[in-house]
PDB file of C-alpha atoms in Angstrom:
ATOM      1  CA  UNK A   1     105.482 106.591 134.997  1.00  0.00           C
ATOM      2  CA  UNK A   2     105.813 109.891 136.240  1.00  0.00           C
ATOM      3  CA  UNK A   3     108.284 109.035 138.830  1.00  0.00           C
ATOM      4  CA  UNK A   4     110.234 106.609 136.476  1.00  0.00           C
ATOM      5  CA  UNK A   5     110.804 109.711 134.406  1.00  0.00           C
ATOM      6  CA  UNK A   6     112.119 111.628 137.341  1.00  0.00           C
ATOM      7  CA  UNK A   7     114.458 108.704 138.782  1.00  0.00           C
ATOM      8  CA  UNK A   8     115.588 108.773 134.932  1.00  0.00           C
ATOM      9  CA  UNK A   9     117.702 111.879 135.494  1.00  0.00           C
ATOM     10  CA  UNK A  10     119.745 110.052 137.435  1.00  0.00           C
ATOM     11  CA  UNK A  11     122.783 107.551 136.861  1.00  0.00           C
ATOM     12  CA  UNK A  12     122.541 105.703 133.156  1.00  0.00           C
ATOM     13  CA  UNK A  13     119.814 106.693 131.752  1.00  0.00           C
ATOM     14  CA  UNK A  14     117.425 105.329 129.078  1.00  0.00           C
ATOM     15  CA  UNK A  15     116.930 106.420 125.890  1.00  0.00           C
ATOM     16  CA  UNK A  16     113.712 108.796 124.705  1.00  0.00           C
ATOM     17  CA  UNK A  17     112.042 105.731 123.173  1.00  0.00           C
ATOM     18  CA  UNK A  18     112.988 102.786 125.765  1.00  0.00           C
ATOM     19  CA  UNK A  19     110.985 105.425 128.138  1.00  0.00           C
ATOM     20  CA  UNK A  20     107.968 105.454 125.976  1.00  0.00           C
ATOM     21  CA  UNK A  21     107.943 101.802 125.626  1.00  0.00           C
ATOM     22  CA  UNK A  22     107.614 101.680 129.882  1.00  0.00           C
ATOM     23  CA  UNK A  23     104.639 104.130 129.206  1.00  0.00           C
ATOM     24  CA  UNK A  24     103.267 101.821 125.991  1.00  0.00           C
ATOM     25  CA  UNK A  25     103.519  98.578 128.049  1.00  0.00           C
ATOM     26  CA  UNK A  26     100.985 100.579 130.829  1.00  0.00           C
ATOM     27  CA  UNK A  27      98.483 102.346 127.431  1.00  0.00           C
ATOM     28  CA  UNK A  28      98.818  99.557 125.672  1.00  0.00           C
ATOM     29  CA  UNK A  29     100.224  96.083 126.215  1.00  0.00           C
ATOM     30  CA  UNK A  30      99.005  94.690 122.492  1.00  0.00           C
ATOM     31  CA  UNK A  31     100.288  98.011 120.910  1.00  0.00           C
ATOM     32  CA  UNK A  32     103.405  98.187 122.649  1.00  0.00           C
ATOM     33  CA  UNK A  33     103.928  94.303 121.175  1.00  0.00           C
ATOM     34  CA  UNK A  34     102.510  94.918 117.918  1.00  0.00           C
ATOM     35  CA  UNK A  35     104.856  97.925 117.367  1.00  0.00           C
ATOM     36  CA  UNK A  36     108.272  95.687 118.645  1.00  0.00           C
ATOM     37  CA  UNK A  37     106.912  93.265 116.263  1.00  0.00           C
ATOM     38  CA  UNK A  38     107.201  95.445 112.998  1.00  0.00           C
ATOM     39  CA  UNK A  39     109.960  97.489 113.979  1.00  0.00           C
ATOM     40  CA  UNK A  40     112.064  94.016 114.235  1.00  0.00           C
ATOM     41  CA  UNK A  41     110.488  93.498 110.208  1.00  0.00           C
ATOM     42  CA  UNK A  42     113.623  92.417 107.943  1.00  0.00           C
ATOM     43  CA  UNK A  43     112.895  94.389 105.140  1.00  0.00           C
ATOM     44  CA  UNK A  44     112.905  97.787 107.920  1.00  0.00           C
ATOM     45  CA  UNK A  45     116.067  96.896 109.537  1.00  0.00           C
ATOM     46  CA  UNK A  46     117.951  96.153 106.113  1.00  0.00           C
ATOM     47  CA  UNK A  47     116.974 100.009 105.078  1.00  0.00           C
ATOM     48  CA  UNK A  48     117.939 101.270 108.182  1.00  0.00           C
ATOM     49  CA  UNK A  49     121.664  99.760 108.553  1.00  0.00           C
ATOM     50  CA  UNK A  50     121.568 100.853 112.463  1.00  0.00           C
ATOM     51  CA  UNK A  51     124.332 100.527 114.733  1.00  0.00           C
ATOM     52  CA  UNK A  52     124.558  98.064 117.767  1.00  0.00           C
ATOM     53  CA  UNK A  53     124.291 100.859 120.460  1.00  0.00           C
ATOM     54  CA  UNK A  54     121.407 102.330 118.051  1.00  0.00           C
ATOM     55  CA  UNK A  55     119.260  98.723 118.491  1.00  0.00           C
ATOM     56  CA  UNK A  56     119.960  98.462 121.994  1.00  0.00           C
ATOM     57  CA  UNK A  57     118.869 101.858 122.741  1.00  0.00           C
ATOM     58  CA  UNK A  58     115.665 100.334 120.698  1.00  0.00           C
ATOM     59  CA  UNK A  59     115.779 103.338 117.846  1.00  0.00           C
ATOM     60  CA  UNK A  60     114.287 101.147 115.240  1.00  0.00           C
ATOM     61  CA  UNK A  61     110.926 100.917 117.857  1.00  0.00           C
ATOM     62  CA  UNK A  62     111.261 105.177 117.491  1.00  0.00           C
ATOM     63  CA  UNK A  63     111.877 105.775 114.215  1.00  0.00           C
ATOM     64  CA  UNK A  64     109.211 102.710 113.466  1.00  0.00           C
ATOM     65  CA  UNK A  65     106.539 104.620 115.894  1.00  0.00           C
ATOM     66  CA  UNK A  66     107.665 108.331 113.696  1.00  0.00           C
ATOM     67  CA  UNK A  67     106.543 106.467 110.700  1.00  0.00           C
ATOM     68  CA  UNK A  68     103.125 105.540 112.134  1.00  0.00           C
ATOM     69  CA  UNK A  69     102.529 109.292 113.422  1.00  0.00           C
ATOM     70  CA  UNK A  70     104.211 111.526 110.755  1.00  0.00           C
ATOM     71  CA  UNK A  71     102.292 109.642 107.380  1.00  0.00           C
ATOM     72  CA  UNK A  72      99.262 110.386 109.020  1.00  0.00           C
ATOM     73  CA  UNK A  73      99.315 113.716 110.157  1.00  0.00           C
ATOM     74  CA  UNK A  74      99.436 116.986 108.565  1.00  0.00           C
ATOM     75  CA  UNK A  75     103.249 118.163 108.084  1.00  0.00           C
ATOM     76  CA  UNK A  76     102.164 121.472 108.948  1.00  0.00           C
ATOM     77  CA  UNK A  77     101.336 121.033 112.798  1.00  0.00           C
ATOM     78  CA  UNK A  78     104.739 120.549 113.533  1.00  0.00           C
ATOM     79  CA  UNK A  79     105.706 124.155 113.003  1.00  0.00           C
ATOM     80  CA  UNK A  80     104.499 124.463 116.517  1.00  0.00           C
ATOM     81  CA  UNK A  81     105.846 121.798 118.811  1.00  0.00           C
ATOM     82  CA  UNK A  82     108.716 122.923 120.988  1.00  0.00           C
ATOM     83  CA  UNK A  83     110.071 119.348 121.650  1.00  0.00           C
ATOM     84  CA  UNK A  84     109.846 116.865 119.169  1.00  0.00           C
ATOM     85  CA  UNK A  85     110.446 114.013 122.183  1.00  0.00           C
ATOM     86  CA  UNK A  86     107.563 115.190 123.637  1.00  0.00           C
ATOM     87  CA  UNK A  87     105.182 115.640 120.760  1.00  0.00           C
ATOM     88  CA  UNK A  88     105.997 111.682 119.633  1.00  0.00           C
ATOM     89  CA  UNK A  89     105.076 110.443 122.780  1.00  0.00           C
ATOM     90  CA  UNK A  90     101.938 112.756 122.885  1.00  0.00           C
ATOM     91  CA  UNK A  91     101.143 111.250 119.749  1.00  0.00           C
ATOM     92  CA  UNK A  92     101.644 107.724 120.753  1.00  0.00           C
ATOM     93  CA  UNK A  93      99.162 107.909 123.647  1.00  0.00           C
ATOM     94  CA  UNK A  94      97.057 108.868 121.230  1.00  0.00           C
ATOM     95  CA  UNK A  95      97.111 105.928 118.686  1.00  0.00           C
ATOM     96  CA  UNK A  96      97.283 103.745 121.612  1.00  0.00           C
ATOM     97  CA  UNK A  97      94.378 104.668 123.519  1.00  0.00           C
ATOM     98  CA  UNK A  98      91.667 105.896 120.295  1.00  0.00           C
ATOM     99  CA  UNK A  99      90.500 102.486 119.994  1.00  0.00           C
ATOM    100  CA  UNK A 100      90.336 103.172 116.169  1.00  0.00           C
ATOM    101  CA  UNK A 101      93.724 101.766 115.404  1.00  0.00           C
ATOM    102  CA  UNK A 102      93.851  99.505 112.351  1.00  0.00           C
ATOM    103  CA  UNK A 103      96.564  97.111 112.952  1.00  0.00           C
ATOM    104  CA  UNK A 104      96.324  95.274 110.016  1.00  0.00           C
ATOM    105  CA  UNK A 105      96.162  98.082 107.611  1.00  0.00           C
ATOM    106  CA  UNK A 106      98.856  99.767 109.526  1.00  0.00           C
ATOM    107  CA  UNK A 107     100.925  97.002 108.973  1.00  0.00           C
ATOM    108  CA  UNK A 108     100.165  96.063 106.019  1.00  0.00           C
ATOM    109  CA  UNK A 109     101.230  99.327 104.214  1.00  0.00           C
ATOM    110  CA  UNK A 110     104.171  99.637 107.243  1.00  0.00           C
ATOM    111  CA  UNK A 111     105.780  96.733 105.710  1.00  0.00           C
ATOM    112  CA  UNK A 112     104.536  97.251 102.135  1.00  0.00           C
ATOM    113  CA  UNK A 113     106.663 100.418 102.374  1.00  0.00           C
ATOM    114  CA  UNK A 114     110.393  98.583 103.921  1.00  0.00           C
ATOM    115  CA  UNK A 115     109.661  95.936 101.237  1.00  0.00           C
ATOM    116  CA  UNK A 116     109.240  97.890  98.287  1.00  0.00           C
ATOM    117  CA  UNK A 117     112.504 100.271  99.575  1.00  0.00           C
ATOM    118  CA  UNK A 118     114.513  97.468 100.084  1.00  0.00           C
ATOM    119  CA  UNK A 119     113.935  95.756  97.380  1.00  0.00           C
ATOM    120  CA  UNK A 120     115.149  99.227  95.207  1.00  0.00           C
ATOM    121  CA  UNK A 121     118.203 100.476  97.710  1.00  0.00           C
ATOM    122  CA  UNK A 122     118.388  98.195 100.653  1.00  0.00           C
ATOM    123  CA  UNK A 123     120.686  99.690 102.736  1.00  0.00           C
ATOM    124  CA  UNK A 124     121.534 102.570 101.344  1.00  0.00           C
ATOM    125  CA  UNK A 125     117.826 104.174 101.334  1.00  0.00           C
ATOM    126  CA  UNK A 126     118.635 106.260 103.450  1.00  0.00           C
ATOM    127  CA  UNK A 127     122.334 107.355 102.871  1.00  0.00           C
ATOM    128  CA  UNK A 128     123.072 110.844 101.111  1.00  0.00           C
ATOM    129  CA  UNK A 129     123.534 110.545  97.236  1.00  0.00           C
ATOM    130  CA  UNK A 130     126.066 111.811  95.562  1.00  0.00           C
ATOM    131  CA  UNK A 131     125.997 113.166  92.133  1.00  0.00           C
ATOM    132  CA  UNK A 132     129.173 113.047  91.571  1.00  0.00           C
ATOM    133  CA  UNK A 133     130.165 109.794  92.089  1.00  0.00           C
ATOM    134  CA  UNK A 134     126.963 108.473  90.930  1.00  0.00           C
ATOM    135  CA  UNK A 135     126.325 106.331  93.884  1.00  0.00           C
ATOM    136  CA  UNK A 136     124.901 106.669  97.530  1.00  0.00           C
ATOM    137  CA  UNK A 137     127.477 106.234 100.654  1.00  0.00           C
ATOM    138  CA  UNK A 138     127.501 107.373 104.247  1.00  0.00           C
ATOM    139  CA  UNK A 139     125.306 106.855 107.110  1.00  0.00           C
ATOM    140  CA  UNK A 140     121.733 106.726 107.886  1.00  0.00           C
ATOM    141  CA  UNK A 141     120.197 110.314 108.120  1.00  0.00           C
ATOM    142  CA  UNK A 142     116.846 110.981 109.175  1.00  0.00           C
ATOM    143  CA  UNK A 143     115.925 113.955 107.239  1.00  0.00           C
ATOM    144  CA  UNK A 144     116.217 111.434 104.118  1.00  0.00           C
ATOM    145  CA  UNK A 145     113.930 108.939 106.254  1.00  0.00           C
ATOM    146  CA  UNK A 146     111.743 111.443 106.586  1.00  0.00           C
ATOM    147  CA  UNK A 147     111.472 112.416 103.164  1.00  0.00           C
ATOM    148  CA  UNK A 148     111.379 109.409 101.599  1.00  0.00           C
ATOM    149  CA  UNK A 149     109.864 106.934 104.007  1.00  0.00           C
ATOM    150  CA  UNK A 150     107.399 108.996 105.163  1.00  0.00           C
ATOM    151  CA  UNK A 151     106.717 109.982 101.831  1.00  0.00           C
ATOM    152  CA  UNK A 152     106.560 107.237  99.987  1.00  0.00           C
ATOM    153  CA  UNK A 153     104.290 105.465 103.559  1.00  0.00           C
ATOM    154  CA  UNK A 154     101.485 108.626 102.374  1.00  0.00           C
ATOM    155  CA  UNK A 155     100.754 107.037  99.405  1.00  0.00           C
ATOM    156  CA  UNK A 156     102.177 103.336  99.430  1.00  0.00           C
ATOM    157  CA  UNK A 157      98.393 102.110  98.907  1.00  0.00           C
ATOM    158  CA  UNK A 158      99.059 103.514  95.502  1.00  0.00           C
ATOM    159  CA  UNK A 159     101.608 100.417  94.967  1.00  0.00           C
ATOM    160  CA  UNK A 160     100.394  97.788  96.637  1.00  0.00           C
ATOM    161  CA  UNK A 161      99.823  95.463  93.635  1.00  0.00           C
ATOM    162  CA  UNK A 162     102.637  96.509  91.852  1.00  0.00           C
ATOM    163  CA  UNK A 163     104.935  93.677  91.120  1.00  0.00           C
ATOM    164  CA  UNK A 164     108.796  93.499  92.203  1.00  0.00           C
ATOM    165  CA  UNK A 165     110.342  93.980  88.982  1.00  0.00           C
ATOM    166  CA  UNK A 166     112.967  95.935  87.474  1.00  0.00           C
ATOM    167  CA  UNK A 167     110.836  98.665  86.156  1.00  0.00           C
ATOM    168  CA  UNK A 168     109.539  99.338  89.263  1.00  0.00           C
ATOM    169  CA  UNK A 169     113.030  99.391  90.776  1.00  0.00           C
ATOM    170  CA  UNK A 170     114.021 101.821  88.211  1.00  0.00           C
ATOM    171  CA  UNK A 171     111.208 104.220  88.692  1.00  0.00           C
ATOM    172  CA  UNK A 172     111.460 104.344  92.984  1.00  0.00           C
ATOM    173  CA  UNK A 173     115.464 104.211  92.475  1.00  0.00           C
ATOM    174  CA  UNK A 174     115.139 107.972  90.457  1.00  0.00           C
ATOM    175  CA  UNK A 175     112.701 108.936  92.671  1.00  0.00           C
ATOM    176  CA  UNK A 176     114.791 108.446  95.424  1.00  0.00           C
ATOM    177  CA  UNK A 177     117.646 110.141  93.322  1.00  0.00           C
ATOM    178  CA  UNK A 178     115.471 113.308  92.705  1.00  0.00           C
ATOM    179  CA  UNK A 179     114.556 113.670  96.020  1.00  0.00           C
ATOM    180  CA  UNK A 180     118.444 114.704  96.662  1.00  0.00           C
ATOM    181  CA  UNK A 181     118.270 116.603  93.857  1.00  0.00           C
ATOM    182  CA  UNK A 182     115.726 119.198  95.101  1.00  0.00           C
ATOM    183  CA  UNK A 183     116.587 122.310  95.820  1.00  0.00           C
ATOM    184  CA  UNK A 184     113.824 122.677  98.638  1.00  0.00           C
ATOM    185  CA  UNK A 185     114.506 119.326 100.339  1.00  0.00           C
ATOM    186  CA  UNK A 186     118.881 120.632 100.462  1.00  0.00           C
ATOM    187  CA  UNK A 187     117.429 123.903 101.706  1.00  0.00           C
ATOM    188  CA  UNK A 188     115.933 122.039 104.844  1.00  0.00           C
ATOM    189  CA  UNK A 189     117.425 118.509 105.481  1.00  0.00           C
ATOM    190  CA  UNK A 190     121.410 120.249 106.146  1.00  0.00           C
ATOM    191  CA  UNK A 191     122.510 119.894 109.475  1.00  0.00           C
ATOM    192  CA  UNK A 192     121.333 122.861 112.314  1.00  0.00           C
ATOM    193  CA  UNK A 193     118.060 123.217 110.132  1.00  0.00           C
ATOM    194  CA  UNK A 194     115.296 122.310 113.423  1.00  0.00           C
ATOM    195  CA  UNK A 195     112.651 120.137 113.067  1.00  0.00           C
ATOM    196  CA  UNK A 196     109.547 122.825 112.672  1.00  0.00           C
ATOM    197  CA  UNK A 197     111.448 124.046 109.328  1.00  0.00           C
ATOM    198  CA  UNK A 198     112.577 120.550 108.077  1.00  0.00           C
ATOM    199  CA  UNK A 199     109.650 118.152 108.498  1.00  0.00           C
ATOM    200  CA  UNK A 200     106.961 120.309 107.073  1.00  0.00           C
ATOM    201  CA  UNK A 201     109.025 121.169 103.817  1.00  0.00           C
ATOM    202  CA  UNK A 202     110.321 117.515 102.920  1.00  0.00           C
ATOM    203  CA  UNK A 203     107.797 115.278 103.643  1.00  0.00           C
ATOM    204  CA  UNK A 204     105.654 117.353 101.016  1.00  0.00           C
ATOM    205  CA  UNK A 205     108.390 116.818  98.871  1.00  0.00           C
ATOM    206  CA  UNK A 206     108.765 113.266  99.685  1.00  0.00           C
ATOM    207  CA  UNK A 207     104.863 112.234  98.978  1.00  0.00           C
ATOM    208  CA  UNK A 208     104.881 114.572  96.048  1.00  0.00           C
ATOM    209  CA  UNK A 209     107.365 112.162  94.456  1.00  0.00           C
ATOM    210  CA  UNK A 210     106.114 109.464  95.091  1.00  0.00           C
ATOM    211  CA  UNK A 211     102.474 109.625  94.501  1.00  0.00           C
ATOM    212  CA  UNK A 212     101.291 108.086  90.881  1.00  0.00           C
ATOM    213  CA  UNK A 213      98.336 110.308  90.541  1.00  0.00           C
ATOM    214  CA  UNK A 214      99.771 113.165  89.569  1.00  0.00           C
ATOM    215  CA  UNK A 215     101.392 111.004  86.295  1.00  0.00           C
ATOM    216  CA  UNK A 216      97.658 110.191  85.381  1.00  0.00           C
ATOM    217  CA  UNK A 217      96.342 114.324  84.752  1.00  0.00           C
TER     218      UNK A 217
END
């Protein structure tokens, strides 16, 4: 693997995550086919609205395998990474080689999550809002994919027998809405703001939001 990353500084090279799959397939051969499997789920695609190039260069698999790492793990910790290409693949050998991996928990809520988003905003979840025109537009941006999938995956267990109706579309769709409209998440999702400053601000944000326990005190 070592070498393959070398020879891939030459000629056309492969994108971050079509390297970690080579390194998944040689972890983790049921891992690296359990994770192509959900990030190919209907539901996460829709939400996502990716381009061609985007699929081929197998983003869906990254931003699939972000989800997995960044509900899990304290916001915080990335203040400290130096390369966010090389702390997601850092964290990937470790969720493929603990042995503790719940697959069908992971997926369960993985999907739970795409379902319940697309079912509110399909494919505009993660397009900017604007308040102006009342309406979301633009492309996909991943500080808003951060904030609101990752938020919303941190506490999804909270809705998993909630029925798809229109009250619960109303309730995620203003969620969504007031996630835009907080001052701390436009502070640190703008373009040029690096990842140590933006993830551990919005995700906070994102599962503050979305969590339903903080309606019941």
């Amino acid at each position: 693997f070592e070498l393959f990353q070398r020879l891939n500084t030459l000629g056309s090279r492969l994108s971050d995550q079509e390297v970690r799959n080579c390194l998944l397939v040689l972890l983790n051969d049921t891992f690296y086919k359990w994770l192509r499997d959900i990030s190919n789920d209907e539901n996460f695609l829709n939400t996502l609205s990716l381009t061609e190039r985007l699929m081929e260069e197998q983003y869906n698999m990254e931003l699939a395998l972000r989800f997995l790492i960044f509900k899990r793990i304290d916001p915080s910790e990335v203040r400290s990474t130096t390369d966010l290409g090389e702390y997601i693949t850092s964290k990937m050998r470790e969720l493929a080689t603990s042995g503790l991996f719940d697959f069908d928990a992971e997926e369960r809520e993985f999907r739970r999550t795409f379902e319940l988003l697309n079912f509110v905003l399909d494919e505009n979840t993660f397009k900017r809002y604007d308040f102006a025109k009342e309406k979301f537009s633009g492309k996909f941006l991943i500080s808003a994919y951060e904030a609101i999938a990752f938020g919303l995956g941190r506490c999804v267990n909270e809705y998993q027998d909630d029925n798809l109706n229109e009250a619960l579309k109303s309730r995620i769709n203003d969620i969504v809405i007031s996630i835009w409209g907080d001052e701390n998440f436009q502070r640190r999702s703008g373009s040029g703001i690096p990842v140590t400053l933006r993830v551990p601000t919005i995700i906070p944000i994102g599962q503050s939001k979305f969590t339903k326990r903080t309606d019941e005190t």
